[in-house]
Coordinates of C-alpha atoms in Angstrom, one line a residue:
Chain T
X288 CA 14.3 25.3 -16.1
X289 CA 16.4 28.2 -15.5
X290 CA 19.3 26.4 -14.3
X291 CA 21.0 29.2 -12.1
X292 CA 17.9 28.7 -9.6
X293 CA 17.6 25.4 -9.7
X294 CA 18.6 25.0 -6.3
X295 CA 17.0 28.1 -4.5
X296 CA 14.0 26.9 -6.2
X297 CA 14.5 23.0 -5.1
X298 CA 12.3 23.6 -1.6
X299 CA 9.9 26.0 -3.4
X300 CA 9.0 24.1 -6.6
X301 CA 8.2 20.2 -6.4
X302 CA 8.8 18.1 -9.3
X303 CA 8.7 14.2 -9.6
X304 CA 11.5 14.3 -12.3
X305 CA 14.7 13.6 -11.6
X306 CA 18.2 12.7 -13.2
X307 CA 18.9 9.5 -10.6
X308 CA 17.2 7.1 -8.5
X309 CA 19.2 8.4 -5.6
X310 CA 17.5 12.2 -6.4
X311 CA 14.6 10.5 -6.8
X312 CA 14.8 8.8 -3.3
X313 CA 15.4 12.3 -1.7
X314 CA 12.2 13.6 -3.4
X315 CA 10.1 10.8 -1.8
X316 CA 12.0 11.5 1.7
X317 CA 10.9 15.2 0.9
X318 CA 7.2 14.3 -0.1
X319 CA 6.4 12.0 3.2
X320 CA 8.0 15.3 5.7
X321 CA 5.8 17.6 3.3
X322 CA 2.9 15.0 4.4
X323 CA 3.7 15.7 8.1
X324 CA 4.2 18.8 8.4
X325 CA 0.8 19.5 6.5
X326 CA -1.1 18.1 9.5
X327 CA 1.4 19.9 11.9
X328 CA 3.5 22.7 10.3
X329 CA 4.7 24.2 14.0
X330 CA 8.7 23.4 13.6
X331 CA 8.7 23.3 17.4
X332 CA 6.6 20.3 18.0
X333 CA 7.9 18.8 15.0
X334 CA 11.4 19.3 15.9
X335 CA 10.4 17.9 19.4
X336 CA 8.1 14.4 17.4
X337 CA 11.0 14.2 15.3
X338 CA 13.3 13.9 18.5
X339 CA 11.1 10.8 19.9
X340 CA 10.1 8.8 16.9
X341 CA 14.4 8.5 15.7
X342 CA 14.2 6.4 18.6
X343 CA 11.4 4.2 18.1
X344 CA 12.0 1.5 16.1
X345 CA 8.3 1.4 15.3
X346 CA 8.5 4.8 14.0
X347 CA 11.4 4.7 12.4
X348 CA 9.8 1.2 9.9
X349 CA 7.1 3.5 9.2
X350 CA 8.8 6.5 8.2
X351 CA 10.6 4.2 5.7
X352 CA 6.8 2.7 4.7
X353 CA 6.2 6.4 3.4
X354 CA 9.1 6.9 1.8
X355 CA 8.4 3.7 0.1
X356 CA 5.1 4.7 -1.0
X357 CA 6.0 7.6 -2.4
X358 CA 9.2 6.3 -4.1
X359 CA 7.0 4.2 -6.0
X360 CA 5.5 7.6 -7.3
X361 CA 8.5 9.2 -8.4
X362 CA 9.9 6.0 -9.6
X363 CA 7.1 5.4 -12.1
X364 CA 7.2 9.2 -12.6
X365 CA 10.6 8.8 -14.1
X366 CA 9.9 5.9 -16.0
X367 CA 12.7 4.1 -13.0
X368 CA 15.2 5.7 -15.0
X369 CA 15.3 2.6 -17.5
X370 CA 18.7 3.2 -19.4
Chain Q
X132 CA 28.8 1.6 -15.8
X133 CA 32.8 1.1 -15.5
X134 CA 32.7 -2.9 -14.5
X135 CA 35.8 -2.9 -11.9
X136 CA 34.2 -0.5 -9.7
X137 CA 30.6 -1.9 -9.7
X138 CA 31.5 -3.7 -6.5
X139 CA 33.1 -0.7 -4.4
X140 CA 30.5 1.7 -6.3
X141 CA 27.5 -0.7 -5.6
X142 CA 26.3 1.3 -2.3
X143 CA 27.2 4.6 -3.6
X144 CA 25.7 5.0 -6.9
X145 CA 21.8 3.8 -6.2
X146 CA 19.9 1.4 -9.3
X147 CA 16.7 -0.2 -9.8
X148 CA 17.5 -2.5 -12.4
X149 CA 19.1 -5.8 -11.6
X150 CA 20.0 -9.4 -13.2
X151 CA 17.9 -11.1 -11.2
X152 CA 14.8 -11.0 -8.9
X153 CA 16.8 -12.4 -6.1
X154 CA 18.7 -9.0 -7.1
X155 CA 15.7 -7.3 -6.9
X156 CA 14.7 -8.3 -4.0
X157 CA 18.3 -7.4 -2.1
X158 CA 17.8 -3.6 -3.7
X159 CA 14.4 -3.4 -2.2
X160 CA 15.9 -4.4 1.3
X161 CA 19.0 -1.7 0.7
X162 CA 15.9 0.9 0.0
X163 CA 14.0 0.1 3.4
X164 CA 16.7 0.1 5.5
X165 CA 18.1 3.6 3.3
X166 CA 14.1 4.7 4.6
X167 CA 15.3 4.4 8.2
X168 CA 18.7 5.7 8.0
X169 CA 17.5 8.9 6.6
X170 CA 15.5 9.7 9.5
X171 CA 18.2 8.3 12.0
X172 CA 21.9 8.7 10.3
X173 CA 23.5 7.7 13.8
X174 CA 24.7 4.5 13.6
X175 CA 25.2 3.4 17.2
X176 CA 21.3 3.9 17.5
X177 CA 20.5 2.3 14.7
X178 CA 22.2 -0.8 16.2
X179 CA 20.7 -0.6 19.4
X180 CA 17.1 -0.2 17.8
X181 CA 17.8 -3.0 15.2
X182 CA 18.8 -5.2 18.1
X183 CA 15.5 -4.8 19.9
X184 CA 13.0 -4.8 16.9
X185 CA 14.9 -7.8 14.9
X186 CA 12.8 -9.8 18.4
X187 CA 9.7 -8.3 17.8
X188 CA 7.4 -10.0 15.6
X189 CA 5.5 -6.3 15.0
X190 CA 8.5 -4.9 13.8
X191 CA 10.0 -7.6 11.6
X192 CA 6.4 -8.1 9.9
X193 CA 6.3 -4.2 9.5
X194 CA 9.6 -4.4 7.9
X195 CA 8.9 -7.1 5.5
X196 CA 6.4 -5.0 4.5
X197 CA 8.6 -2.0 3.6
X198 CA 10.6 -4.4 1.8
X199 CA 7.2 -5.5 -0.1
X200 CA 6.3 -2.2 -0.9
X201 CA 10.2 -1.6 -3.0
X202 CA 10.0 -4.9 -4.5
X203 CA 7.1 -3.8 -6.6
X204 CA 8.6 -0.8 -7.5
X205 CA 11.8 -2.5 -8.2
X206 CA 10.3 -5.6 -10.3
X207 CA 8.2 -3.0 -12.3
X208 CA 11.3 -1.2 -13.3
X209 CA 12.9 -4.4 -14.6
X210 CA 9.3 -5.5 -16.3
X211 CA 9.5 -8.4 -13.5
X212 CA 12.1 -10.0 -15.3
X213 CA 10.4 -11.3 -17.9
X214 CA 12.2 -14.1 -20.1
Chain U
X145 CA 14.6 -24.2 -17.2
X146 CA 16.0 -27.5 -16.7
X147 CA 13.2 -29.6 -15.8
X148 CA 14.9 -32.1 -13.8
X149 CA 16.2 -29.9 -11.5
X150 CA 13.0 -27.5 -10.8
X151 CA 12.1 -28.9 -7.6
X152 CA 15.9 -28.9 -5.8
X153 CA 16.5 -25.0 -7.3
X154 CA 12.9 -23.7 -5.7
X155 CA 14.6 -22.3 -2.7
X156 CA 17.4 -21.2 -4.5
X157 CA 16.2 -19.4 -7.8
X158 CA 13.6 -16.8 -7.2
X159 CA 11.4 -16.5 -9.8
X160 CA 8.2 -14.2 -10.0
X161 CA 6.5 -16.4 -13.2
X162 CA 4.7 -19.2 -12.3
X163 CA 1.8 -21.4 -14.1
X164 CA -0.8 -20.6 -12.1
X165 CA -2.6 -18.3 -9.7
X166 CA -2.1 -20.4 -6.7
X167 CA 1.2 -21.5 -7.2
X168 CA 2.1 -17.2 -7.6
X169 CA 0.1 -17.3 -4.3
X170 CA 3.0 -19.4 -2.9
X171 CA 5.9 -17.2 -4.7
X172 CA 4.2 -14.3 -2.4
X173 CA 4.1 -15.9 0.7
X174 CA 8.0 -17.4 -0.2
X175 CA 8.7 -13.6 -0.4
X176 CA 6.8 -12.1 2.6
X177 CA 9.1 -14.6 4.7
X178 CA 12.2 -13.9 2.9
X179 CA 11.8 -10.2 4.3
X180 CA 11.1 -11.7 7.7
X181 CA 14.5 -13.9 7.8
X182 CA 16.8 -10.8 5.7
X183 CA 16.3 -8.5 9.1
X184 CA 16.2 -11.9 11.2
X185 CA 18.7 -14.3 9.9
X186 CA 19.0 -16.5 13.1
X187 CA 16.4 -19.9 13.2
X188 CA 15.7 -20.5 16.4
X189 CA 14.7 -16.5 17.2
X190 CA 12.3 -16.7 14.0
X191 CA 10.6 -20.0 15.1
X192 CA 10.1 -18.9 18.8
X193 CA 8.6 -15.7 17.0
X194 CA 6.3 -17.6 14.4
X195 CA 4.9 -19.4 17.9
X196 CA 3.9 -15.9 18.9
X197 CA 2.6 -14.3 16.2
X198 CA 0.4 -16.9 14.9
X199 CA -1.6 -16.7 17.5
X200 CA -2.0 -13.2 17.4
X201 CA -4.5 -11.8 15.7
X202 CA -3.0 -8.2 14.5
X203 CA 0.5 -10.3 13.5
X204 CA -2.0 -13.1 11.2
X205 CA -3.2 -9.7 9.8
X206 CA -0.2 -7.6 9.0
X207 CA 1.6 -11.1 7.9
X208 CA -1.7 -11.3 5.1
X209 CA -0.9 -8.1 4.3
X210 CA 2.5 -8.0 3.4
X211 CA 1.7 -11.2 1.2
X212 CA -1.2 -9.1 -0.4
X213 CA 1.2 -6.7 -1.5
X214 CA 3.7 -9.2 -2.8
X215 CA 0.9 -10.4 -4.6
X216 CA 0.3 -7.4 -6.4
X217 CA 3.6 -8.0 -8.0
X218 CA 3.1 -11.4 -8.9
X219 CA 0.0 -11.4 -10.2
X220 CA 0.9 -8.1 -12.4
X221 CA 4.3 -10.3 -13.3
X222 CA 2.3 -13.0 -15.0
X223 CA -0.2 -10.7 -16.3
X224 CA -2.8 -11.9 -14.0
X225 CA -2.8 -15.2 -15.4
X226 CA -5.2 -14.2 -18.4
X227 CA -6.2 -16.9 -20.5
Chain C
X48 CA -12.9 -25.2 -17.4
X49 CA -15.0 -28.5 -17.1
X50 CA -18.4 -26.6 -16.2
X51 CA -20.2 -29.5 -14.3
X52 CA -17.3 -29.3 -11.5
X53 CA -17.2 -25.4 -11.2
X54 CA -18.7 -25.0 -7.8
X55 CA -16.8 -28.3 -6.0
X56 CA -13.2 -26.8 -7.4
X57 CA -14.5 -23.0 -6.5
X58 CA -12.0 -23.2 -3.5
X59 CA -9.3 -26.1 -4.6
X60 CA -8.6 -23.8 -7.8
X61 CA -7.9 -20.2 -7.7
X62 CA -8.3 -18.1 -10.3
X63 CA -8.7 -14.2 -10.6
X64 CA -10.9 -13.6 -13.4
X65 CA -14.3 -12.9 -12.4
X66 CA -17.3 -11.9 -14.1
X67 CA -18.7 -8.9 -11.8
X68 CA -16.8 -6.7 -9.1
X69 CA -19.5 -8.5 -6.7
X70 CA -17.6 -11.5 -7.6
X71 CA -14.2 -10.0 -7.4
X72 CA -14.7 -8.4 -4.1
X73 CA -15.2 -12.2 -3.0
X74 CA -12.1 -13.4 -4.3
X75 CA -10.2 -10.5 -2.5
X76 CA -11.8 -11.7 0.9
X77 CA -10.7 -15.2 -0.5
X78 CA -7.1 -14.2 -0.6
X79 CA -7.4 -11.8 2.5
X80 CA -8.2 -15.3 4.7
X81 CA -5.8 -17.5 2.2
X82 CA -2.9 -15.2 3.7
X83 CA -4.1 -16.0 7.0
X84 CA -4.7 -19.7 7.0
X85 CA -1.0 -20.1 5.3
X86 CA 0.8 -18.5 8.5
X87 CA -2.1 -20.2 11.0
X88 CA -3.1 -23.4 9.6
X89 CA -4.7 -24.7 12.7
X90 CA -8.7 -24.2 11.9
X91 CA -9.6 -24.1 16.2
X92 CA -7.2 -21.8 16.8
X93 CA -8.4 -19.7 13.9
X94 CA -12.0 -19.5 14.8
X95 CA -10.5 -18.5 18.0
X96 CA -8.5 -15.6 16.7
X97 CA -11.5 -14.5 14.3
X98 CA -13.9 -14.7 17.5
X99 CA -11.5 -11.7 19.1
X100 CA -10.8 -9.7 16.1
X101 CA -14.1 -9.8 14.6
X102 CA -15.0 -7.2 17.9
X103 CA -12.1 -5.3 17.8
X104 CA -11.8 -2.2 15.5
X105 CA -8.4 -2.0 14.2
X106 CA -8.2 -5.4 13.8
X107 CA -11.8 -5.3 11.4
X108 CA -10.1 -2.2 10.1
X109 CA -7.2 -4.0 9.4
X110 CA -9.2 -6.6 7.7
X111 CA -10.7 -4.4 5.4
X112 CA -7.4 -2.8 4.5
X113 CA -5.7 -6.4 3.4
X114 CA -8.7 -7.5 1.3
X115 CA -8.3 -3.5 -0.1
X116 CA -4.8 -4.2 -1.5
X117 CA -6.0 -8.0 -2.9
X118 CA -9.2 -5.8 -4.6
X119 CA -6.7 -4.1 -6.4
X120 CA -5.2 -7.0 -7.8
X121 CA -8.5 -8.5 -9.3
X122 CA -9.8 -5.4 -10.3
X123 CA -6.7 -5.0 -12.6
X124 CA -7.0 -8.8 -13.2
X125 CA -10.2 -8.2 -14.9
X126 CA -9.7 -4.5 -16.6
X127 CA -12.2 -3.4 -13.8
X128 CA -15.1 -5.2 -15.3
X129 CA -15.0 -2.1 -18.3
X130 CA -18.1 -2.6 -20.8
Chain Y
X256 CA -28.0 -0.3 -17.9
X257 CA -31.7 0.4 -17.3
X258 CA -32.0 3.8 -16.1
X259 CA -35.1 3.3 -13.9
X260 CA -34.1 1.1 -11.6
X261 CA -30.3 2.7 -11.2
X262 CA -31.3 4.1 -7.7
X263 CA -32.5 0.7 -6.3
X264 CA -30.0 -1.1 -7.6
X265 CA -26.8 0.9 -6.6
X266 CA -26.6 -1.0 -2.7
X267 CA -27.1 -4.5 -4.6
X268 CA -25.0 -4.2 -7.8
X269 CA -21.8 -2.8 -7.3
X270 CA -19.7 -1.2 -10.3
X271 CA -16.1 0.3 -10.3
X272 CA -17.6 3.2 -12.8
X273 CA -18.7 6.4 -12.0
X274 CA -19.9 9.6 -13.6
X275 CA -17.5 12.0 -11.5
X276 CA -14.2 11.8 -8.9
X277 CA -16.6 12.5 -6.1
X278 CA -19.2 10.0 -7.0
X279 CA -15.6 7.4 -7.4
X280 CA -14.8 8.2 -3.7
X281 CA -18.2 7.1 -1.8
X282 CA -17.7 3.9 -4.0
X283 CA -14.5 3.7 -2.2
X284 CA -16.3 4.5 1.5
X285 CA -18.8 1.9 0.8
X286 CA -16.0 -0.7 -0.5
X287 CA -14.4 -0.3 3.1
X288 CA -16.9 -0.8 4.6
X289 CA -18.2 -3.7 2.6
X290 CA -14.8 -5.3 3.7
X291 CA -15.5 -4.8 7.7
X292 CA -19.1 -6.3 7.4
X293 CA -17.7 -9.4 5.3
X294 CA -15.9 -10.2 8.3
X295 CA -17.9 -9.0 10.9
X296 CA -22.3 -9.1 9.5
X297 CA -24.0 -8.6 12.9
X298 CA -25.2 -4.8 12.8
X299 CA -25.5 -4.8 16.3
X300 CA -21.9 -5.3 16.9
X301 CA -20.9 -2.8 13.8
X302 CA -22.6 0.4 15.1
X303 CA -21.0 0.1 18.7
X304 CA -17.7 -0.5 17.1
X305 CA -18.1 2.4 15.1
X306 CA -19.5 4.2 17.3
X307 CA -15.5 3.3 19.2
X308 CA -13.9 3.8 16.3
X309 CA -15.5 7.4 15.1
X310 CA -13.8 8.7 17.8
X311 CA -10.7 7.4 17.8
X312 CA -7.7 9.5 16.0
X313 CA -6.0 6.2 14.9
X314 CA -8.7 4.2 13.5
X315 CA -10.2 7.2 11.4
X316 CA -6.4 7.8 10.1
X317 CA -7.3 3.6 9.2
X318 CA -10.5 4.1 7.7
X319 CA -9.2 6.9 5.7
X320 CA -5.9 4.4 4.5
X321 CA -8.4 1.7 3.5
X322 CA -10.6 4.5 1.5
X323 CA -7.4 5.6 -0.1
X324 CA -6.4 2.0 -1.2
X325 CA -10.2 1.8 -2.8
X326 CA -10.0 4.9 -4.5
X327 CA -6.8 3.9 -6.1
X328 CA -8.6 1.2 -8.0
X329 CA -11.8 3.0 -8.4
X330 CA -9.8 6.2 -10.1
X331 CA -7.5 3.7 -12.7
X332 CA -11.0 1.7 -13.4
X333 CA -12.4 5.4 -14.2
X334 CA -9.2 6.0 -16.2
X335 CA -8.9 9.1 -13.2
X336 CA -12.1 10.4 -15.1
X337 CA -9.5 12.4 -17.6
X338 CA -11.6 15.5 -20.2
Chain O
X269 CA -14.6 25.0 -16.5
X270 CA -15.9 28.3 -15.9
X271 CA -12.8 29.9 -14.9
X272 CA -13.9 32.9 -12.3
X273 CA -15.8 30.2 -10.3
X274 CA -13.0 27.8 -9.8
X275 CA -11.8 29.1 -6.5
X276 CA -15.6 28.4 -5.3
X277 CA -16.2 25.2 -6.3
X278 CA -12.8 24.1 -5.7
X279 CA -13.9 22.4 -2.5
X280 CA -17.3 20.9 -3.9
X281 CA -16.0 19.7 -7.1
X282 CA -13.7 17.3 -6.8
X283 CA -11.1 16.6 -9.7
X284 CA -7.7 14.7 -10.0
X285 CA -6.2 16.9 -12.6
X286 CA -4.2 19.5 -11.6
X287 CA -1.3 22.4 -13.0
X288 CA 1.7 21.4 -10.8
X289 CA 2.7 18.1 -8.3
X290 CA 2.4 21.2 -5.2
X291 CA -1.6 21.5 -6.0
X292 CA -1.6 17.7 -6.4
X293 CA -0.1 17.2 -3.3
X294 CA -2.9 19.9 -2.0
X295 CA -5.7 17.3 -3.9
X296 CA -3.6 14.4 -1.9
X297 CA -4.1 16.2 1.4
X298 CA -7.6 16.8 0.6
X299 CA -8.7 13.0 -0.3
X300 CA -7.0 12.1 3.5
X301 CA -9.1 14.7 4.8
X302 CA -12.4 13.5 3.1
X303 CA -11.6 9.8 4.3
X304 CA -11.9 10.8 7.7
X305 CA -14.7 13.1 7.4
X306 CA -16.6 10.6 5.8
X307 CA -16.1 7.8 8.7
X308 CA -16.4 11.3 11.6
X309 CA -18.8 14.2 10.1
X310 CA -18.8 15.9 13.7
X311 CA -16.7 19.3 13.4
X312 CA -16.2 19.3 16.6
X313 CA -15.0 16.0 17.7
X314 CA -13.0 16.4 14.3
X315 CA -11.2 19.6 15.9
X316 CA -10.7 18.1 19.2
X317 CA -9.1 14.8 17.8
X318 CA -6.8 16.8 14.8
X319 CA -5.2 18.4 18.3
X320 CA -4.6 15.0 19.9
X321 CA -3.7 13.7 17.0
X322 CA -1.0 16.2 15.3
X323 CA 1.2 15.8 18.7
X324 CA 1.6 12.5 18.2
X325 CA 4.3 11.3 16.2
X326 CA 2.7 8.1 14.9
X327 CA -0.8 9.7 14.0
X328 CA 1.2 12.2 12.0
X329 CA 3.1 9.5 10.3
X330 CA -0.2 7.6 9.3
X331 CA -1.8 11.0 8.2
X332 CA 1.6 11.3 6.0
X333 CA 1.0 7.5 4.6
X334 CA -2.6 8.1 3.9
X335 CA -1.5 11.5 1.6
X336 CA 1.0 9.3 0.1
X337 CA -1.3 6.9 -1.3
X338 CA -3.6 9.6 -2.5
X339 CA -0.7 11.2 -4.4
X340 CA 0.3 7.7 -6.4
X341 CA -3.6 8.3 -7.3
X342 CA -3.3 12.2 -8.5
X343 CA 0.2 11.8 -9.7
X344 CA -0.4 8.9 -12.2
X345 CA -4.0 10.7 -13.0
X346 CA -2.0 13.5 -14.2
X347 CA 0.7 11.7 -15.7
X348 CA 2.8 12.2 -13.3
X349 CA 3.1 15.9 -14.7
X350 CA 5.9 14.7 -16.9
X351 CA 7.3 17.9 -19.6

C-alpha cells in the first residue's frame, strides 16, 4: 500500500492482485519457483536443476503446466481483469 | 484499446478476453508457449527443442494439456461466450 | 445459427454450447486434438504419431486426460446440462 | 426420461446428474474410459492395453488422476449432492 | 442421517461432507484410491503395487496430485468449511 | 480459536483460512506434504526419498504442481484474500 516500497516489497510480500494479466502471469511464474524452491531452497543445486531442465523439452512443458495452474489462481483472483 | 495498433500491440499488451472461442483458444496456446519461454528466453534452443518434441507423442499430448489448462481460465474470463 | 449450414461450419466455428452432454463430450475431444495439431501442424507426422500412441497405454491415458480437463470447461459452459 | 428404458440407454445416453456421489464417482470412471475408447476404438487392443496398465503403478495412478478431474465435473454437476 | 450406524456405514456410503478440513482430506485419500481399485479390484495385485509405489519418489509425488485434485472438490462441496 | 495455542495445534488442526497468500501458500505446501505421508507414513524412507527426490529436477517440478493445486484450493477458500 505504501507505494514508495512497492517494489522492495514485491519478493517479500505475495499478493494475487494485480493491475494486468501480463503482472498477473509473472505472479504465477513467481508462485510455481516459490513451489520449487520450498522442496529445495539450496540456490546451488537449483541453479545447477535449472541449468538441465531449460533443456528438456519435457521439463520445460511442465514448468509451463505450473505456471498454468497457478495462473488460473491469480486469474480468478483478479476477477481476469474483466473491463 | 486504440484499434490501429491492436495488431502490432497484440503480443505485447497480454488479454484474456476475446470475440471468439476459436480466440480463446489461440490466447491459451500464446500463454503455454509464454510458460516455456519464461524459463528458456533463448530462442535458438527453443527451436531446437520444439523440433524434437513437436515428434514425440509425450510431449505434444503434454502440451495440449498446458493448452487445456489456459483455455479454462480463458473461457471463464469471457463467461464461455455465452450468447 | 443458421441451421442449414450447422453441419459444413462444425470444423470451422468453435463453439463450447452444445445440446447435450455427449455431444459437449465431442466439443472436448475436438479441442484436446486441436492442441495436438497447433504445436504439430503437418498430417502425415500426426497420423504416424496417433499409430503410436494409441497403442500406448500412458499416451491413451494422458490423451483422456487432457479431454477431462477440456471437459471441465464444457460442461461448466453449458451449466452442466441441468434440466 | 422414459423410466422403463433407463437401464438399456444407461450407456447410449450420457448424462451428469446423479443421485448419490456413489453414483457420480461411476460416471467419472464412465468418462475416464469414454476418453480412452475415443482415441483407441479398437476393443482387442484395449483389453490388451488395460491388461498392462492395470499392473503397472503410474499408469493405475494415472487412472485414478483422469477419473479425479471428471469427479470434479459431476460433483459440480450435481451441487455435490448438498441436502 | 441415523447417527448409530454412521461408523458402519462410512466405507459403503460415500458423502462429499465433512465436519472438519482434516476429516475432507482422508475423504480425498480414500477417493484416490477408490479410483485405482475401480480399475484394478484384485487386492492381491494392489498391495504389491503399493508396496512398489510407497517407495517410489515419483508415484507418491502422483498419489499426492490425485489427493490434491479430490480435495479440491471435497473443500468447494464443504464450502472450504468457512466460520 | 484460543489464540495462545495456535502455534501448537497449528500442525494437528488443519484449516484453509488464513491472514496472508505467504501462509496460504505455507497451508499449500503442507496439503502436498500430507498427500504423501498419507500414501508413505515411514519417516525414514520419507527422508531418504525427499533427498533423491529434491535433486531431481522433474520430482521438484511435480512437488511444485502438486502445491499449485492446493493453492487454487486455499486461495479461493479465502477469497482469494482480495482487499
Amino acid at each position: 500500500q505504501d507505494s514508495d516500497t512497492t517494489d522492495t516489497t514485491k519478493q517479500d510480500e505475495l499478493s494475487l492482485i494485480t493491475e494486468t494479466p501480463e503482472e498477473g502471469f509473472q505472479v504465477a511464474v513467481q508462485l510455481a519457483r516459490k513451489g520449487v524452491t520450498t522442496t529445495q531452497p539450496d540456490k546451488d543445486v537449483l541453479f545447477m536443476l535449472r541449468d538441465v531442465y531449460s533443456k528438456d523439452p519435457d521439463a520445460l512443458i511442465a514448468s509451463s503446466h505450473v505456471v498454468a495452474v497457478h495462473y488460473q489462481t491469480v486469474a480468478a483472483a483478479n476477477n481476469y481483469w474483466r473491463e
